[in-house]
Coordinates of N, CA and C in Angstrom, one line a residue:
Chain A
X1 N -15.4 -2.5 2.8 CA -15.4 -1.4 3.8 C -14.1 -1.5 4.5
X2 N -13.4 -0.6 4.2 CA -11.9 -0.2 4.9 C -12.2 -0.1 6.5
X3 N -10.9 -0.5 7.3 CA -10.9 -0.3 8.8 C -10.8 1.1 9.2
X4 N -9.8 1.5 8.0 CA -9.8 2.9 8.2 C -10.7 3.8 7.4
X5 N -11.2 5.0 8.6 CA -12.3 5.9 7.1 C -11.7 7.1 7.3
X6 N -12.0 7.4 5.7 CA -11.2 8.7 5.1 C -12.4 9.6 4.4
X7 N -12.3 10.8 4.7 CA -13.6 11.0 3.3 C -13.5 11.2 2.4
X8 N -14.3 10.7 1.2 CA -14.0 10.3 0.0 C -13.4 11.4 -0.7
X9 N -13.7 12.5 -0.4 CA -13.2 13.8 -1.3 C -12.9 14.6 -0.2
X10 N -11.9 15.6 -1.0 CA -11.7 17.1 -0.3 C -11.5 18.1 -1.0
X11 N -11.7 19.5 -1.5 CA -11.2 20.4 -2.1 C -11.2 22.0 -1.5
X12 N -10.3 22.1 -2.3 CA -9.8 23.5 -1.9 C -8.6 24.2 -2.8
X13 N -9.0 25.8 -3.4 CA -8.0 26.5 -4.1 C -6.8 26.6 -3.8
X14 N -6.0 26.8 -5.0 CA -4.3 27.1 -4.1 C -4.1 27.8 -3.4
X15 N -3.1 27.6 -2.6 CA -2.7 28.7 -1.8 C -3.4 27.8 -0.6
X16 N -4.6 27.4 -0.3 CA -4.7 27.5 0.8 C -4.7 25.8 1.4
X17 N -5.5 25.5 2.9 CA -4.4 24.1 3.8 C -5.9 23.6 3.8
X18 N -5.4 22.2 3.6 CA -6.4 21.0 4.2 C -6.2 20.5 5.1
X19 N -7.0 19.7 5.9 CA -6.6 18.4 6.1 C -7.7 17.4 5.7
X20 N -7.0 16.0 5.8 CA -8.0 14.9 5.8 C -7.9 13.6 6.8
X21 N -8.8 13.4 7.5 CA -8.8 12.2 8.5 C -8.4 10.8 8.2
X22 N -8.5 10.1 9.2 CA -8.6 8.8 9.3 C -8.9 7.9 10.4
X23 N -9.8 7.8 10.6 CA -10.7 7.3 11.7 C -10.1 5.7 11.7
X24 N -10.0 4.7 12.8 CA -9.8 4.0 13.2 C -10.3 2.8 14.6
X25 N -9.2 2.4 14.9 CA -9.2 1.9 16.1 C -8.4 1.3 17.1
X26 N -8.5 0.7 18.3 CA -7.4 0.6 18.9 C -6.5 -0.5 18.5
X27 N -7.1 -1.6 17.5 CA -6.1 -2.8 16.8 C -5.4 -2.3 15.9
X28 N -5.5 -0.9 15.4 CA -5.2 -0.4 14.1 C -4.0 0.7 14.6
X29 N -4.7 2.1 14.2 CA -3.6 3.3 14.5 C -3.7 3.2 15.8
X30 N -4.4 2.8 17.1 CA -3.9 3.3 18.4 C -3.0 2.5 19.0
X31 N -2.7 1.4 17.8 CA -1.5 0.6 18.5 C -0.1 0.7 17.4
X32 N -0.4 1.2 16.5 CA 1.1 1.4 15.4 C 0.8 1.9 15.0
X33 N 1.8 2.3 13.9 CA 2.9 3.6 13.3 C 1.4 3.7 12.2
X34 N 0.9 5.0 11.7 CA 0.6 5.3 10.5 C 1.2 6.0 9.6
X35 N 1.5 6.0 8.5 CA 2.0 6.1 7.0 C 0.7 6.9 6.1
X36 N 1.2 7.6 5.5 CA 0.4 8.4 4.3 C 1.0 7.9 2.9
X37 N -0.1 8.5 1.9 CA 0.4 8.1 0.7 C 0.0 9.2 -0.8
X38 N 0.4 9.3 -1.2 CA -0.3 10.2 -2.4 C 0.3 9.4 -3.5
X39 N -1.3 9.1 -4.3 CA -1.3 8.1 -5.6 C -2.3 9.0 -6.7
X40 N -1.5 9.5 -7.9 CA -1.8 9.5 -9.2 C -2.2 8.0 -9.5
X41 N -3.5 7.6 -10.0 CA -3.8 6.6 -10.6 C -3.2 6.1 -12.0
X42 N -2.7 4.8 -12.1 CA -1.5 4.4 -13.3 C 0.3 4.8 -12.8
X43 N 0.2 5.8 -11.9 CA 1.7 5.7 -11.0 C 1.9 4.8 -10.0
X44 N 3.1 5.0 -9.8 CA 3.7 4.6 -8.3 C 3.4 5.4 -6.8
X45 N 2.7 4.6 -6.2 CA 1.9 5.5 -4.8 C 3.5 5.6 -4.2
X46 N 3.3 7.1 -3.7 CA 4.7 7.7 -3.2 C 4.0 7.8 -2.0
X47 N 5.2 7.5 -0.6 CA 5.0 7.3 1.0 C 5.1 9.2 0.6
X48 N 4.6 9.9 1.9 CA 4.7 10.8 2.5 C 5.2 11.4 4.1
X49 N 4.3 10.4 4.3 CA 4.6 10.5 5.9 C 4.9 9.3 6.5
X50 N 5.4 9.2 7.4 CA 5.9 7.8 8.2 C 6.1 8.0 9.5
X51 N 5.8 6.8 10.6 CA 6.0 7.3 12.0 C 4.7 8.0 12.4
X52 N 4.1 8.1 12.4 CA 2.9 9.1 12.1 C 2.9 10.6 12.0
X53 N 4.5 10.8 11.5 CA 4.5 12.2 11.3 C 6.2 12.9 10.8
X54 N 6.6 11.6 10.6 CA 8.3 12.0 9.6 C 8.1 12.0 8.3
X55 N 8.5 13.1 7.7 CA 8.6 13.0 6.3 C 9.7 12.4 5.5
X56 N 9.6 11.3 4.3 CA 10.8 10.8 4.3 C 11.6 12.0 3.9
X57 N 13.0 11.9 3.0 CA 14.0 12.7 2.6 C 13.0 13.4 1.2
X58 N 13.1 14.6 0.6 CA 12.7 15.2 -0.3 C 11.5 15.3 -0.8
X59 N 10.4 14.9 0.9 CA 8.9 15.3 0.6 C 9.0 16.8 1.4
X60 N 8.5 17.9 0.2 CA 7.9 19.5 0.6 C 7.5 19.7 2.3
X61 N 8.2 20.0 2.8 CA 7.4 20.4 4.2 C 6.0 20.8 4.0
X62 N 5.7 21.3 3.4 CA 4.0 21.9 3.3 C 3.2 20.4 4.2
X63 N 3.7 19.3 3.4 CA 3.2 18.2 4.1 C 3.0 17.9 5.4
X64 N 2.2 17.8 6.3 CA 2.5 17.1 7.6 C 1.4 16.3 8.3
X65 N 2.0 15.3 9.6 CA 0.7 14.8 9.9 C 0.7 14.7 11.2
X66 N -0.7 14.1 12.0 CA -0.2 13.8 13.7 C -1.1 12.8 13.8
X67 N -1.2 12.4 15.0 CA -2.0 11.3 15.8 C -2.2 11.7 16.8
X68 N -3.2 10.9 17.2 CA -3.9 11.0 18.1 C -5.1 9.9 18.7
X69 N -4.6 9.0 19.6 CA -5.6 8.2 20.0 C -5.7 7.0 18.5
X70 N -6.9 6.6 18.4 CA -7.3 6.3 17.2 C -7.5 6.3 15.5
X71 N -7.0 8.2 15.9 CA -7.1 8.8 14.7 C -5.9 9.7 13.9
X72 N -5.6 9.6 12.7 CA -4.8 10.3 12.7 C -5.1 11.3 11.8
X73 N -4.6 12.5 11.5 CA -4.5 13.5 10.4 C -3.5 14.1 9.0
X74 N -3.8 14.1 8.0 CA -2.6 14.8 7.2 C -3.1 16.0 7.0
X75 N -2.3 17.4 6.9 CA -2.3 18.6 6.7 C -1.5 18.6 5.0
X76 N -1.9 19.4 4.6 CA -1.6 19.6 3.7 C -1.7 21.6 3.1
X77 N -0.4 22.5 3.1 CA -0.7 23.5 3.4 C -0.1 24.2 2.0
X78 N -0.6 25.3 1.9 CA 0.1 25.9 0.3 C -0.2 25.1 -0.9
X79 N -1.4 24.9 -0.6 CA -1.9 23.9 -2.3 C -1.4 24.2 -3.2
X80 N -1.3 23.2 -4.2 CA -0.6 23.9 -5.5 C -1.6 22.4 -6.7
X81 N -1.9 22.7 -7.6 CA -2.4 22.2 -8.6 C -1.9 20.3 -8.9
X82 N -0.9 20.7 -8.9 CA 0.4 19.6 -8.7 C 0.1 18.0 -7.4
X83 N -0.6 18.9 -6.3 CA -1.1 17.8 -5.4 C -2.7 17.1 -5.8
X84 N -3.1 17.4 -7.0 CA -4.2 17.0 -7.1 C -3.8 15.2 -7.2
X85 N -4.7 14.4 -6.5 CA -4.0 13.3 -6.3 C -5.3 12.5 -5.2
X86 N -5.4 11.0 -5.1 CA -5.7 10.3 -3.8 C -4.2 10.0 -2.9
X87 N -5.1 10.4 -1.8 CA -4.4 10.2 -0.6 C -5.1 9.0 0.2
X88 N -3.9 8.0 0.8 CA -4.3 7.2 2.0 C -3.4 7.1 3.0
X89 N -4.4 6.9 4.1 CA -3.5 6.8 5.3 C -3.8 5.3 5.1
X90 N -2.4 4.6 6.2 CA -2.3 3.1 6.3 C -1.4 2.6 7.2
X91 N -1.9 1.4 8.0 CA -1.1 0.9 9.4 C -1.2 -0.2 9.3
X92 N -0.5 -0.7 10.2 CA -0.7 -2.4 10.9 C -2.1 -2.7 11.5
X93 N -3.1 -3.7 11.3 CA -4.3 -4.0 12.0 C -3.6 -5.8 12.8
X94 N -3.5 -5.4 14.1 CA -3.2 -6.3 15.0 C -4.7 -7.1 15.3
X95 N -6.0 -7.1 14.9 CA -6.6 -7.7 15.3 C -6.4 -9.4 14.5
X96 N -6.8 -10.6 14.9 CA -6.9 -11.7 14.5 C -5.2 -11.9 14.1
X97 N -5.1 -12.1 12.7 CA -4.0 -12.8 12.5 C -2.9 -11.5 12.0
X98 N -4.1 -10.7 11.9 CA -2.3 -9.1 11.6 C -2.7 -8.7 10.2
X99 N -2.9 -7.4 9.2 CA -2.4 -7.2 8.3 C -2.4 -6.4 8.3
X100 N -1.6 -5.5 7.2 CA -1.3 -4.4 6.7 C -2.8 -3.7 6.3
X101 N -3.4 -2.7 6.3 CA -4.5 -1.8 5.9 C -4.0 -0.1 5.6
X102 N -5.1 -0.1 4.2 CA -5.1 1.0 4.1 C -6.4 1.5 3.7
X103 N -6.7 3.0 4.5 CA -8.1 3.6 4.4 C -8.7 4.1 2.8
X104 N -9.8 4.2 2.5 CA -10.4 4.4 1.2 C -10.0 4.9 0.4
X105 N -9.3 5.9 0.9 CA -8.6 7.3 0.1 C -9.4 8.3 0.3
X106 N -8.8 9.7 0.0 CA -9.5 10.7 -0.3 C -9.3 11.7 -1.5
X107 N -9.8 11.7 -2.2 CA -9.7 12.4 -3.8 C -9.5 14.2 -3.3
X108 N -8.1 14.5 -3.9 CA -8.0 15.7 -3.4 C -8.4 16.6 -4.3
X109 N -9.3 17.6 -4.7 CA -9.2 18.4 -6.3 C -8.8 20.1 -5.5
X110 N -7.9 20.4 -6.5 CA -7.2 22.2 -6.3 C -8.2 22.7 -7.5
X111 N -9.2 23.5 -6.9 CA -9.6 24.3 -7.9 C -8.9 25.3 -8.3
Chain B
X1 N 20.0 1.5 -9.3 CA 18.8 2.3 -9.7 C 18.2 1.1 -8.1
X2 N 17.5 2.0 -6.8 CA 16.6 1.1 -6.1 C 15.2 1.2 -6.7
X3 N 14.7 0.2 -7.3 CA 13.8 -0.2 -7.8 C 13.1 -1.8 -8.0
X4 N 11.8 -1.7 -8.1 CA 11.2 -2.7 -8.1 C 9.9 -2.9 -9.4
X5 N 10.3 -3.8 -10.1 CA 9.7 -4.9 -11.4 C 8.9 -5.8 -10.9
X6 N 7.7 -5.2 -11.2 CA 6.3 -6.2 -11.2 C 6.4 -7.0 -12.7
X7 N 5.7 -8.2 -13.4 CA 5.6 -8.9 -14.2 C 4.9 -10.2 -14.0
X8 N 4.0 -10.3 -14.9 CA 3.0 -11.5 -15.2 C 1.7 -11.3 -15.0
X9 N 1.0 -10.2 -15.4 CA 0.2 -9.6 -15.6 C -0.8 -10.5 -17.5
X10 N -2.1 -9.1 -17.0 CA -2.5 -10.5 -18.0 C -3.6 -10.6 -17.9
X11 N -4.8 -11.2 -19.5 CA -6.0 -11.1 -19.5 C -5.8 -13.1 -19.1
X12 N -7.3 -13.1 -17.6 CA -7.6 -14.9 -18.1 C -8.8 -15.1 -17.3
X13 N -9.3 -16.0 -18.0 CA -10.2 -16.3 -17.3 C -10.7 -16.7 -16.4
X14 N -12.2 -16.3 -15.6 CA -12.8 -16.5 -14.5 C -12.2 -18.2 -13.9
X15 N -11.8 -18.6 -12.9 CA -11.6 -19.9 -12.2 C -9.9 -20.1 -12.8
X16 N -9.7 -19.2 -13.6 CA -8.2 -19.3 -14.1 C -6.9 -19.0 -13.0
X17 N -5.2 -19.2 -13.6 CA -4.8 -18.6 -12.5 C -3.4 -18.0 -13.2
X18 N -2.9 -17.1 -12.4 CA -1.7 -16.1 -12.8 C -0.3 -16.1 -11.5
X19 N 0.7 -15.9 -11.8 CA 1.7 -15.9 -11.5 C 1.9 -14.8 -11.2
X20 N 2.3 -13.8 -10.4 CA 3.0 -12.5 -10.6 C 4.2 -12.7 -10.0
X21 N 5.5 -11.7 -10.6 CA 6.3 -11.7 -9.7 C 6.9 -10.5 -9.9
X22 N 8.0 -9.7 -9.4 CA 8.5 -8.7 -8.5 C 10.1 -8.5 -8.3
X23 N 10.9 -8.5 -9.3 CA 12.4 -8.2 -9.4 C 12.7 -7.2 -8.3
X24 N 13.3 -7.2 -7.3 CA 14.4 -6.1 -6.6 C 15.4 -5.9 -7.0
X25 N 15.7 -4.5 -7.0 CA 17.3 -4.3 -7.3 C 17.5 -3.1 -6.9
X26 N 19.5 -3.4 -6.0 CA 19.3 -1.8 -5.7 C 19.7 -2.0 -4.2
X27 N 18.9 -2.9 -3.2 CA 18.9 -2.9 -2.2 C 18.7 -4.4 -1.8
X28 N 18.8 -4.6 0.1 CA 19.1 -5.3 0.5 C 17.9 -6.5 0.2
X29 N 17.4 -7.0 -0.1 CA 15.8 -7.5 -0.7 C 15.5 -8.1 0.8
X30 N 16.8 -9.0 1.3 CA 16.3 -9.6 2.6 C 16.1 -9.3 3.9
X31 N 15.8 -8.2 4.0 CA 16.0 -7.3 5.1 C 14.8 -6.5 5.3
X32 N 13.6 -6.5 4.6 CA 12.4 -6.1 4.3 C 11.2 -6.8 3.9
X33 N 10.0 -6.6 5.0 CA 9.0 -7.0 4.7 C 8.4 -6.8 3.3
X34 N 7.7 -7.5 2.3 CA 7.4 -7.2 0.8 C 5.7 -7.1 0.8
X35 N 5.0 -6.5 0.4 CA 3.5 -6.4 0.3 C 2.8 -6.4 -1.1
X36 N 2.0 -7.2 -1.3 CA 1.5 -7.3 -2.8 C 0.2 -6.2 -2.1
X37 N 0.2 -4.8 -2.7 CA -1.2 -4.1 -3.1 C -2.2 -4.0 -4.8
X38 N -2.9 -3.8 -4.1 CA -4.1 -3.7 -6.1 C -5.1 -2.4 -6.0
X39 N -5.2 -2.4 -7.0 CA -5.8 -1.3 -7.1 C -7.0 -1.8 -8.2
X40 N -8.4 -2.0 -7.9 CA -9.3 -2.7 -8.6 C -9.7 -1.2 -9.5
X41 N -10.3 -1.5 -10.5 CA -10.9 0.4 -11.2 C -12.2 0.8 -10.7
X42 N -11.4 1.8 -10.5 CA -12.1 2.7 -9.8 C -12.5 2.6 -8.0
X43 N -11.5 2.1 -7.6 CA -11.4 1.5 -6.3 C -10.5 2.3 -5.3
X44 N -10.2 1.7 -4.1 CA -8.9 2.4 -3.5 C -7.5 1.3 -3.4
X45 N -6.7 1.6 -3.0 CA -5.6 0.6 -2.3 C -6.1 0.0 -1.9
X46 N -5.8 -1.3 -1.9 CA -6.2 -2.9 -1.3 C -4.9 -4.0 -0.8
X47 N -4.1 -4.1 0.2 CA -2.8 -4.4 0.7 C -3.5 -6.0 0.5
X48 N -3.5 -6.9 -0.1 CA -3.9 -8.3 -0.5 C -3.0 -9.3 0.0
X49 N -1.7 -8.7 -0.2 CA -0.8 -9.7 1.6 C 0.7 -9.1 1.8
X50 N 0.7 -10.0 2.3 CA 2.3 -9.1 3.1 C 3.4 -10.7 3.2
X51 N 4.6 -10.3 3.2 CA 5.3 -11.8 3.8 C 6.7 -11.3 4.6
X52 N 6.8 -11.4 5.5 CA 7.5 -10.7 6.2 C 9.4 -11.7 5.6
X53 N 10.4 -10.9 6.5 CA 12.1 -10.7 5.7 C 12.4 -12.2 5.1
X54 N 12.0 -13.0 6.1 CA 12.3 -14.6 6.2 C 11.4 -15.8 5.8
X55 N 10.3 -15.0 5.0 CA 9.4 -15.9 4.6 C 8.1 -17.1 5.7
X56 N 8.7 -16.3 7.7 CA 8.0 -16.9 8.2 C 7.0 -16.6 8.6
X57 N 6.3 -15.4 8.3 CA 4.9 -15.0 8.1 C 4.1 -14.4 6.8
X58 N 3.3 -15.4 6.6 CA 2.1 -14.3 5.8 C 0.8 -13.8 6.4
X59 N 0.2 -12.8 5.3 CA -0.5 -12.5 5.9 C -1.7 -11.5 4.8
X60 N -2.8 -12.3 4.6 CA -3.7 -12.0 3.4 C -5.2 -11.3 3.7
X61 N -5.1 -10.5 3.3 CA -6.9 -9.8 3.2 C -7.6 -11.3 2.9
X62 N -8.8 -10.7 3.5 CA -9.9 -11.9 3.5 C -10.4 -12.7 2.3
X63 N -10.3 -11.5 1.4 CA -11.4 -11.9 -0.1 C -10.3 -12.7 -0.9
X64 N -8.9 -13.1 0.2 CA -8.0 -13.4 -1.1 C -7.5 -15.0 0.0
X65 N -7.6 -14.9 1.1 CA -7.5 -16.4 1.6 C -8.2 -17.5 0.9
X66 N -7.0 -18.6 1.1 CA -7.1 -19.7 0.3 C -6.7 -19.5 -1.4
X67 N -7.3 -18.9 -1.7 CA -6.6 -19.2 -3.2 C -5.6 -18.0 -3.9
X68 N -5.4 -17.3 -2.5 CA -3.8 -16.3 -3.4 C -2.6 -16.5 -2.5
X69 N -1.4 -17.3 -3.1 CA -0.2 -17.3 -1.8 C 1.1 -16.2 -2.3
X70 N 1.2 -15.9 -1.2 CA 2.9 -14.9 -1.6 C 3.9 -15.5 -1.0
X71 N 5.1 -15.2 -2.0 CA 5.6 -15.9 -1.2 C 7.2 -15.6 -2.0
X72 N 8.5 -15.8 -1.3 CA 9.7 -14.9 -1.5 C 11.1 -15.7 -2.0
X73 N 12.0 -15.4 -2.4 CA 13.5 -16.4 -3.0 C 14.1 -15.0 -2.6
X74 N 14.7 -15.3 -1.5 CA 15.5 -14.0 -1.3 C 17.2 -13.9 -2.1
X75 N 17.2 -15.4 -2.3 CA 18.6 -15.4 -3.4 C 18.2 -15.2 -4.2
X76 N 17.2 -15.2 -5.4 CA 17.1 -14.3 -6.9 C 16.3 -12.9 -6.1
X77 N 16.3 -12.4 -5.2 CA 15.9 -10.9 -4.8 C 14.2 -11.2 -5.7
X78 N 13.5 -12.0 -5.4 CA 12.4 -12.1 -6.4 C 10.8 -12.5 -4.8
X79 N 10.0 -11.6 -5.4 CA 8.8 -11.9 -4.8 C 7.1 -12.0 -5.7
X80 N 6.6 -13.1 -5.3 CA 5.6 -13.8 -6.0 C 4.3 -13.5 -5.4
X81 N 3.8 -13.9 -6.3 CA 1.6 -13.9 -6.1 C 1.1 -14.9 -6.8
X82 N 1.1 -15.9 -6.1 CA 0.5 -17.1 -7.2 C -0.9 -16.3 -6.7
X83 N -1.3 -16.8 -8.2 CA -3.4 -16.1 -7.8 C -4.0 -17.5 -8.5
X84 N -4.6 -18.2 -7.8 CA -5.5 -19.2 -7.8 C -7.3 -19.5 -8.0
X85 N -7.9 -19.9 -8.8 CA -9.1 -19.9 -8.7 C -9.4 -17.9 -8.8
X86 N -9.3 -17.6 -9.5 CA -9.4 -16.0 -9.9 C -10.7 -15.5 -10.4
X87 N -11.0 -14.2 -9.6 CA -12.5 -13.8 -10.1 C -12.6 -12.6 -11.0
X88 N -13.7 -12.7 -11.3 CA -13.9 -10.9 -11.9 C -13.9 -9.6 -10.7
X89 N -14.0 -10.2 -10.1 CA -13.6 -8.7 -8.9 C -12.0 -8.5 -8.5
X90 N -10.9 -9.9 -8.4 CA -9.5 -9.5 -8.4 C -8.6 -8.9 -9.9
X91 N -10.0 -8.6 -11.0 CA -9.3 -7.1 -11.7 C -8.4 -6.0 -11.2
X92 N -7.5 -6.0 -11.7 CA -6.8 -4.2 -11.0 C -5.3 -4.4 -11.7
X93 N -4.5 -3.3 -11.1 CA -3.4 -3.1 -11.1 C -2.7 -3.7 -9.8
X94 N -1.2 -4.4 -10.0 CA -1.0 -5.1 -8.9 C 0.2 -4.8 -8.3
X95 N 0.9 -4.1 -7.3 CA 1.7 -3.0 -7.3 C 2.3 -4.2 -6.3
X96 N 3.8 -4.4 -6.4 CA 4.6 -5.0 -5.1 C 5.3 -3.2 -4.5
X97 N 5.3 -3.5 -3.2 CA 6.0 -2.5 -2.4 C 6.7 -3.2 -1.1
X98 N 7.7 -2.1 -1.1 CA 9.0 -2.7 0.3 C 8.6 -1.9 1.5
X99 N 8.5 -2.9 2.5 CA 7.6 -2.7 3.9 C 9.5 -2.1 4.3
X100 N 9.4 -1.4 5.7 CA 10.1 -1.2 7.0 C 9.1 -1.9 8.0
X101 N 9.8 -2.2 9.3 CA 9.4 -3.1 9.9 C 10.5 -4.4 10.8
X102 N 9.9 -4.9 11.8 CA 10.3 -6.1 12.4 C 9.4 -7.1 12.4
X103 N 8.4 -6.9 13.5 CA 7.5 -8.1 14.0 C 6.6 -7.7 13.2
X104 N 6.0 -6.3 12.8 CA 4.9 -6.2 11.8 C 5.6 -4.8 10.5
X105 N 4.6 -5.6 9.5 CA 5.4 -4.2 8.4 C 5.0 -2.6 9.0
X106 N 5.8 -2.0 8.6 CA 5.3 -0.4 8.5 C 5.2 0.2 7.6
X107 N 6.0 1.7 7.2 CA 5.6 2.4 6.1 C 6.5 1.2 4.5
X108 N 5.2 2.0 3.7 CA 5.9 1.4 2.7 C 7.0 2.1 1.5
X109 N 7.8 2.5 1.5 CA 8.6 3.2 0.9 C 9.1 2.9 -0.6
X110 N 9.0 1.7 -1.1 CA 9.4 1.6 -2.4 C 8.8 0.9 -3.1
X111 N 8.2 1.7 -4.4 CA 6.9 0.5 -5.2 C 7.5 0.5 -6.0
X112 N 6.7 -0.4 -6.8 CA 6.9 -0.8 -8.8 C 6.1 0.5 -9.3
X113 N 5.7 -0.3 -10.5 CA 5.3 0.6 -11.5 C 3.8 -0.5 -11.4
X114 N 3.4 -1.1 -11.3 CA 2.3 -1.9 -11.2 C 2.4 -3.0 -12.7
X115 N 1.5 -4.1 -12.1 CA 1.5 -5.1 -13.4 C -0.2 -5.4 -13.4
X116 N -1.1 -4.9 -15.0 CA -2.5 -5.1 -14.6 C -2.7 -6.8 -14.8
X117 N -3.5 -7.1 -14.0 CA -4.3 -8.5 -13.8 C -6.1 -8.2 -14.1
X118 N -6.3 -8.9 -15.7 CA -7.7 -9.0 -15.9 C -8.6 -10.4 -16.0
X119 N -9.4 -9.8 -15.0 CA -10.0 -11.2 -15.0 C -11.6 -11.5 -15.7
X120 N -12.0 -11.5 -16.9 CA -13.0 -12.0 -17.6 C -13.4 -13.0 -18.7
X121 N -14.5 -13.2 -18.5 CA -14.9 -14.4 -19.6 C -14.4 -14.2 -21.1

C-alpha cells in the first residue's frame, strides 16, 4: 500500500481533459516537491512534471499540474491515443528515516 | 549520449543473490542523487532505495532493508544493488534513475532502459 493514492484507472476519448489525483500527507507532498511520470510498461518512465508544476524542456503543454496542501493533481488536456500510458505522482516521504515514494499509478485508456 | 546502463539482471534462485549495476554517461554522475526503482509484474513503481551525491546517505523501502545495499564509485560514474537473500516477490524490472536534489532527492529525470531480476525455484 503506497503513501500516495492514485486511482487505479481513468478514461476518456480524444480530444477531451482529465485529471488524476494523488492523495497524501503532511510527511510526503505537504512538505516537498511532487513529480509526475508517464510509463509505457517495458520503457523508460519519462518525468513530466517537476516542482509540482514545471514541465521539463519538450513535454506538450497539454500537460499540467498543481498542489495543494496534501494533495496534488495532473491535468492532462487534448487526449490523444498516444498518452495511453500509467501515470505516477512521486515525492520525498520525510517521515522516519526519509524516502523517495511513488503512488500506485493510474492506468490511463483513450477510447 | 546522457544516458544510463542498467546490467546484471538475471534468473536465480529463492535465498540467492544478484549484483546490479548502472553505467552513467553523459553527465556529471557526482552531482546527483541515484535511485534504484522496480517494477514487479503487474505492479506499480516501487523506489527500493536512493543513495544520495556523496555516498553519505541511503535510504531503502521496507520490504528490502537488511538484505539489499546500494551503493556508488563515483570515479567509474558506476551505481550498484547488491540484492541479498532474494525472494520470489523481488521479481521485476529494475530501473536506475538520476535524482535532482540536495538534502533530499527530487524529480527524477533520467532513467535506463531497465535490467529484469527473476527470482524462482
Amino acid at each position: 500500500q503506497s503513501l500516495l493514492t492514485q486511482p487505479p484507472s481513468v478514461s476518456a476519448a480524444p480530444g477531451q481533459r482529465i485529471t488524476i489525483s494523488c492523495s497524501g500527507s503532511s510527511s510526503n507532498i505537504g512538505d516537498n516537491y511532487v513529480s509526475w511520470y508517464q510509463h509505457v510498461p517495458g520503457t523508460a518512465p519519462k518525468l513530466l512534471i517537476y516542482d509540482n508544476n514545471k514541465r521539463p524542456s519538450g513535454i506538450s503543454d497539454r500537460f499540467s499540474a498543481s498542489k495543494s496542501g496534501t494533495s496534488a493533481t495532473l491535468a492532462i488536456t487534448g487526449l490523444q491515443t498516444g498518452d495511453e500510458a500509467d501515470y505516477y505522482c512521486g515525492t520525498w516521504d520525510s517521515s522516519l528515516n526519509g524516502a523517495w515514494v511513488f503512488g500506485g499509478g493510474t492506468k490511463l485508456t483513450v477510447l | 549520449d546522457v544516458q544510463l546502463a542498467e546490467s546484471g539482471g538475471g534468473l536465480v534462485q529463492p535465498a540467492g543473490s544478484l549484483r546490479l549495476s548502472c553505467i552513467a554517461s553523459g553527465f556529471t554522475f557526482s552531482a546527483y542523487w541515484m535511485t534504484w526503482v522496480r517494477q514487479a509484474p503487474g505492479k506499480g513503481l516501487e523506489a527500493v532505495a536512493q543513495i544520495k551525491q556523496d555516498g553519505s546517505k541511503e535510504h531503502y523501502v521496507d520490504s528490502v532493508k537488511g538484505r539489499f545495499t546500494i551503493s556508488r564509485d563515483n570515479a567509474k560514474k558506476t551505481l550498484y544493488l547488491q540484492m541479498d537473500s532474494l525472494r520470489v516477490e523481488d521479481t521485476g524490472v529494475y530501473y536506475c534513475a538520476r535524482a535532482w536534489g540536495e538534502e533530499v532527492a527530487t524529480e527524477h529525470d533520467l532513467w535506463g532502459q531497465g535490467t529484469l531480476v527473476t527470482v524462482s525455484p
